[in-house]
Amino acid sequence: MIAFVKLIHIAAVAIWVGGLIALPACHRRLGQLQARPRVQGGHEMDASEQRLRDAARFAYVAIVSPAAFVAVTTGIVLIFQGGVVDPWFAVKLAFIVVLVVAHSLAGQTTARLSGKGSAYPAWRYVGATGLAGAITLATVAVSLSKPSLDGVSIPPALREPGALKTIVERVIPWR
Ligand code: HEM
């Protein structure tokens, strides 16, 4: 059973991160098409622009987002099946937070580029692709090598179950 859930987990993760790596290229091309000089008075999208916009939206809504959902839910199932509570898993979760932020930024960009005349500069394309690729590699490396992190000193408060409440209570101005 664990092997089956892990198979689904890895397949969903591959589709999810593959989408996060590929979507910026789509956004860049869409931004370039939108930046083209238009014929006088015309603001309509031409057929290729519309096809690319629809493909990006379809990919995000119907493929990448459901894959992200399956990756996260099967991951949660694996936590309980395997009783995973080691420190390397906290590192993996930190990387996943970055992937989730990249996912929501990709969604915002897909929506923004569906409008007229939006730009998507080259630095964003390179940055988004590089970040998604690097975090994916780091997450796979941590998941496969499961480093022990024994020599790394972790503050005791971060190892205590329920400690987040105490930490947050110390910094928030209201109670
Ligand atoms: C919220 C999201 C995620 C959760 C909760 C999660 C959780 C888990 C858990 C508990 C395992 C089993 C570990 C073990 O057998 O000791 C696992 C396996 C794995 N995960 Fe994730 N994961 C998530 C997302 C990801 C992502 C984004 C990647 C890669 C980019 C990834 C790659 C892997 C790989 C390669 C394995 C197989 C490790 C092995 O069998 O040695 N996971 N995941």
CSV table of C-alpha atoms and ligand atoms in Angstrom, one decimal:
chain,number,residue,atom,x,y,z
A,1,MET,CA,0.0,0.0,0.0
A,2,ILE,CA,2.8,2.4,0.9
A,3,ALA,CA,4.5,1.6,-2.4
A,4,PHE,CA,1.3,2.4,-4.3
A,5,VAL,CA,0.8,5.8,-2.5
A,6,LYS,CA,4.4,6.6,-3.1
A,7,LEU,CA,4.1,5.9,-6.8
A,8,ILE,CA,1.1,8.2,-7.0
A,9,HIS,CA,3.0,10.8,-4.9
A,10,ILE,CA,6.0,10.8,-7.2
A,11,ALA,CA,3.9,10.8,-10.4
A,12,ALA,CA,1.8,13.8,-9.1
A,13,VAL,CA,5.0,15.6,-7.9
A,14,ALA,CA,6.6,15.2,-11.3
A,15,ILE,CA,3.5,16.7,-13.1
A,16,TRP,CA,3.3,19.5,-10.6
A,17,VAL,CA,6.9,20.6,-10.6
A,18,GLY,CA,7.1,20.0,-14.4
A,19,GLY,CA,4.3,22.5,-14.8
A,20,LEU,CA,6.0,25.0,-12.5
A,21,ILE,CA,9.2,24.7,-14.6
A,22,ALA,CA,7.4,24.9,-18.0
A,23,LEU,CA,4.7,27.6,-17.3
A,24,PRO,CA,7.2,30.6,-17.2
A,25,ALA,CA,8.3,29.8,-20.8
A,26,CYS,CA,4.6,29.9,-21.8
A,27,HIS,CA,4.2,33.2,-19.9
A,28,ARG,CA,7.2,34.7,-21.6
A,29,ARG,CA,6.0,33.9,-25.1
A,30,LEU,CA,2.5,35.2,-24.2
A,31,GLY,CA,4.0,38.4,-22.9
A,32,GLN,CA,6.1,38.8,-26.1
A,33,LEU,CA,3.0,38.2,-28.3
A,34,GLN,CA,1.0,40.8,-26.2
A,35,ALA,CA,3.9,43.3,-26.5
A,36,ARG,CA,3.8,43.2,-30.4
A,37,PRO,CA,2.7,46.5,-32.0
A,38,ARG,CA,-1.0,46.2,-32.9
A,39,VAL,CA,-2.7,47.2,-36.1
A,40,GLN,CA,-4.3,50.6,-35.7
A,41,GLY,CA,-7.1,50.6,-33.2
A,42,GLY,CA,-7.0,46.8,-32.9
A,43,HIS,CA,-6.6,45.2,-29.5
A,44,GLU,CA,-8.0,41.8,-30.3
A,45,MET,CA,-5.8,38.8,-29.7
A,46,ASP,CA,-4.9,36.8,-32.8
A,47,ALA,CA,-5.4,33.1,-33.0
A,48,SER,CA,-1.9,32.0,-31.9
A,49,GLU,CA,-2.1,34.3,-28.9
A,50,GLN,CA,-5.5,33.0,-27.9
A,51,ARG,CA,-4.4,29.4,-28.3
A,52,LEU,CA,-1.4,30.0,-26.1
A,53,ARG,CA,-3.4,31.8,-23.5
A,54,ASP,CA,-6.0,29.0,-23.4
A,55,ALA,CA,-3.3,26.4,-23.2
A,56,ALA,CA,-1.6,28.1,-20.3
A,57,ARG,CA,-4.9,28.5,-18.4
A,58,PHE,CA,-5.9,24.9,-19.1
A,59,ALA,CA,-2.5,23.6,-18.0
A,60,TYR,CA,-2.7,25.6,-14.8
A,61,VAL,CA,-6.3,24.8,-13.9
A,62,ALA,CA,-6.8,21.3,-15.2
A,63,ILE,CA,-3.3,19.7,-14.9
A,64,VAL,CA,-0.8,21.5,-12.6
A,65,SER,CA,-3.2,22.5,-9.8
A,66,PRO,CA,-4.9,19.0,-9.5
A,67,ALA,CA,-1.4,17.4,-9.6
A,68,ALA,CA,-0.3,19.8,-6.7
A,69,PHE,CA,-3.4,18.7,-4.7
A,70,VAL,CA,-2.7,15.0,-5.3
A,71,ALA,CA,1.0,15.5,-4.4
A,72,VAL,CA,0.2,17.2,-1.1
A,73,THR,CA,-2.6,14.8,-0.1
A,74,THR,CA,-0.6,11.7,-0.9
A,75,GLY,CA,2.4,13.2,0.9
A,76,ILE,CA,0.3,13.7,4.0
A,77,VAL,CA,-0.9,10.1,3.8
A,78,LEU,CA,2.7,9.0,3.5
A,79,ILE,CA,3.6,11.0,6.7
A,80,PHE,CA,1.0,8.9,8.7
A,81,GLN,CA,1.8,5.6,6.9
A,82,GLY,CA,5.6,5.9,7.5
A,83,GLY,CA,5.5,7.8,10.8
A,84,VAL,CA,7.9,10.4,9.3
A,85,VAL,CA,9.0,12.8,12.1
A,86,ASP,CA,12.7,13.3,11.3
A,87,PRO,CA,14.3,16.7,11.1
A,88,TRP,CA,15.0,16.3,7.3
A,89,PHE,CA,11.3,16.4,6.8
A,90,ALA,CA,11.1,19.9,8.2
A,91,VAL,CA,13.7,21.0,5.6
A,92,LYS,CA,11.6,19.3,2.9
A,93,LEU,CA,8.5,21.2,4.1
A,94,ALA,CA,10.4,24.5,3.9
A,95,PHE,CA,11.2,23.8,0.3
A,96,ILE,CA,7.6,22.8,-0.4
A,97,VAL,CA,6.5,26.2,1.0
A,98,VAL,CA,8.6,27.9,-1.7
A,99,LEU,CA,7.0,25.6,-4.4
A,100,VAL,CA,3.5,26.5,-3.1
A,101,VAL,CA,4.4,30.3,-3.3
A,102,ALA,CA,5.8,29.7,-6.9
A,103,HIS,CA,2.5,27.8,-7.7
A,104,SER,CA,0.3,30.7,-6.6
A,105,LEU,CA,2.5,33.3,-8.4
A,106,ALA,CA,2.2,31.2,-11.6
A,107,GLY,CA,-1.6,31.3,-11.2
A,108,GLN,CA,-1.6,35.0,-10.7
A,109,THR,CA,0.6,35.5,-13.8
A,110,THR,CA,-1.6,33.2,-15.9
A,111,ALA,CA,-4.6,35.3,-14.9
A,112,ARG,CA,-2.8,38.6,-15.5
A,113,LEU,CA,-1.6,37.6,-19.0
A,114,SER,CA,-5.1,36.7,-20.0
A,115,GLY,CA,-5.8,40.4,-20.0
A,116,LYS,CA,-4.6,42.9,-22.6
A,117,GLY,CA,-1.1,44.3,-23.0
A,118,SER,CA,0.6,42.7,-19.9
A,119,ALA,CA,4.3,42.3,-19.9
A,120,TYR,CA,6.4,39.3,-18.7
A,121,PRO,CA,10.1,40.4,-18.6
A,122,ALA,CA,13.0,38.0,-19.3
A,123,TRP,CA,14.3,38.3,-15.8
A,124,ARG,CA,11.0,36.9,-14.4
A,125,TYR,CA,11.1,34.0,-16.9
A,126,VAL,CA,14.7,33.1,-16.0
A,127,GLY,CA,14.1,33.7,-12.2
A,128,ALA,CA,10.8,31.6,-12.1
A,129,THR,CA,12.3,28.7,-14.1
A,130,GLY,CA,15.5,28.7,-12.2
A,131,LEU,CA,13.9,28.9,-8.8
A,132,ALA,CA,11.4,26.1,-9.6
A,133,GLY,CA,14.1,23.9,-11.0
A,134,ALA,CA,16.5,24.5,-8.1
A,135,ILE,CA,13.9,24.0,-5.4
A,136,THR,CA,12.7,20.8,-7.1
A,137,LEU,CA,16.2,19.4,-7.3
A,138,ALA,CA,16.8,20.3,-3.6
A,139,THR,CA,13.5,18.7,-2.6
A,140,VAL,CA,14.2,15.5,-4.5
A,141,ALA,CA,17.7,15.4,-3.0
A,142,VAL,CA,16.4,15.8,0.6
A,143,SER,CA,13.6,13.2,0.0
A,144,LEU,CA,16.0,10.6,-1.3
A,145,SER,CA,19.0,11.1,0.9
A,146,LYS,CA,17.1,11.9,4.1
A,147,PRO,CA,20.1,13.6,5.8
A,148,SER,CA,20.3,12.9,9.5
A,149,LEU,CA,21.1,16.6,10.5
A,150,ASP,CA,22.4,15.3,13.8
A,151,GLY,CA,25.3,17.7,13.9
A,152,VAL,CA,23.0,20.7,13.2
A,153,SER,CA,21.8,22.3,16.4
A,154,ILE,CA,18.1,22.9,16.3
A,155,PRO,CA,16.7,25.2,19.1
A,156,PRO,CA,14.8,23.0,21.6
A,157,ALA,CA,11.6,25.1,21.2
A,158,LEU,CA,11.5,24.0,17.5
A,159,ARG,CA,11.5,20.3,18.5
A,160,GLU,CA,8.7,20.6,21.0
A,161,PRO,CA,5.2,19.7,19.8
A,162,GLY,CA,2.8,22.7,20.2
A,163,ALA,CA,5.7,25.2,20.7
A,164,LEU,CA,4.5,27.4,17.8
A,165,LYS,CA,1.8,28.8,20.1
A,166,THR,CA,4.4,29.9,22.8
A,167,ILE,CA,6.7,31.4,20.1
A,168,VAL,CA,3.9,33.3,18.5
A,169,GLU,CA,2.5,34.5,21.8
A,170,ARG,CA,5.9,36.1,22.6
A,171,VAL,CA,5.9,38.2,19.4
A,172,ILE,CA,2.3,39.2,18.7
A,173,PRO,CA,1.2,42.5,20.3
A,174,TRP,CA,-2.3,41.3,21.2
A,175,ARG,CA,-3.4,38.2,23.2
B,1,HEM,C1,3.2,18.8,1.0
B,1,HEM,C2,3.9,18.1,0.1
B,1,HEM,C3,4.7,16.8,0.4
B,1,HEM,C4,4.6,16.0,1.5
B,1,HEM,C5,3.7,16.1,2.7
B,1,HEM,C6,5.5,14.9,1.2
B,1,HEM,C7,5.7,13.8,2.1
B,1,HEM,C8,6.4,12.7,1.8
B,1,HEM,C9,6.6,11.5,2.6
B,1,HEM,C10,6.1,11.4,4.0
B,1,HEM,C11,7.4,10.6,1.9
B,1,HEM,C12,7.8,9.2,2.4
B,1,HEM,C13,9.2,9.4,3.0
B,1,HEM,C14,9.7,8.0,3.5
B,1,HEM,O1,9.4,7.0,2.9
B,1,HEM,O2,10.5,8.0,4.5
B,1,HEM,C15,7.6,11.2,0.6
B,1,HEM,C16,8.4,10.6,-0.4
B,1,HEM,C17,8.9,11.2,-1.4
B,1,HEM,N1,8.7,12.5,-1.8
B,1,HEM,FE1,7.4,13.8,-0.9
B,1,HEM,N2,6.1,15.1,0.0
B,1,HEM,C18,5.6,16.3,-0.5
B,1,HEM,C19,6.0,16.9,-1.7
B,1,HEM,C20,7.1,16.4,-2.4
B,1,HEM,C21,7.8,17.2,-3.5
B,1,HEM,C22,7.4,18.6,-3.9
B,1,HEM,C23,8.8,16.4,-4.0
B,1,HEM,C24,9.8,16.6,-5.1
B,1,HEM,C25,9.9,17.8,-5.7
B,1,HEM,C26,8.7,15.1,-3.3
B,1,HEM,C27,9.5,14.0,-3.6
B,1,HEM,C28,9.5,12.8,-2.9
B,1,HEM,C29,10.3,11.6,-3.3
B,1,HEM,C30,11.3,11.6,-4.4
B,1,HEM,C31,9.9,10.6,-2.3
B,1,HEM,C32,10.4,9.2,-2.3
B,1,HEM,C33,11.5,9.1,-1.2
B,1,HEM,C34,11.9,7.7,-0.9
B,1,HEM,O3,11.1,6.8,-1.1
B,1,HEM,O4,13.0,7.4,-0.5
B,1,HEM,N3,7.7,15.2,-2.3
B,1,HEM,N4,7.1,12.5,0.5
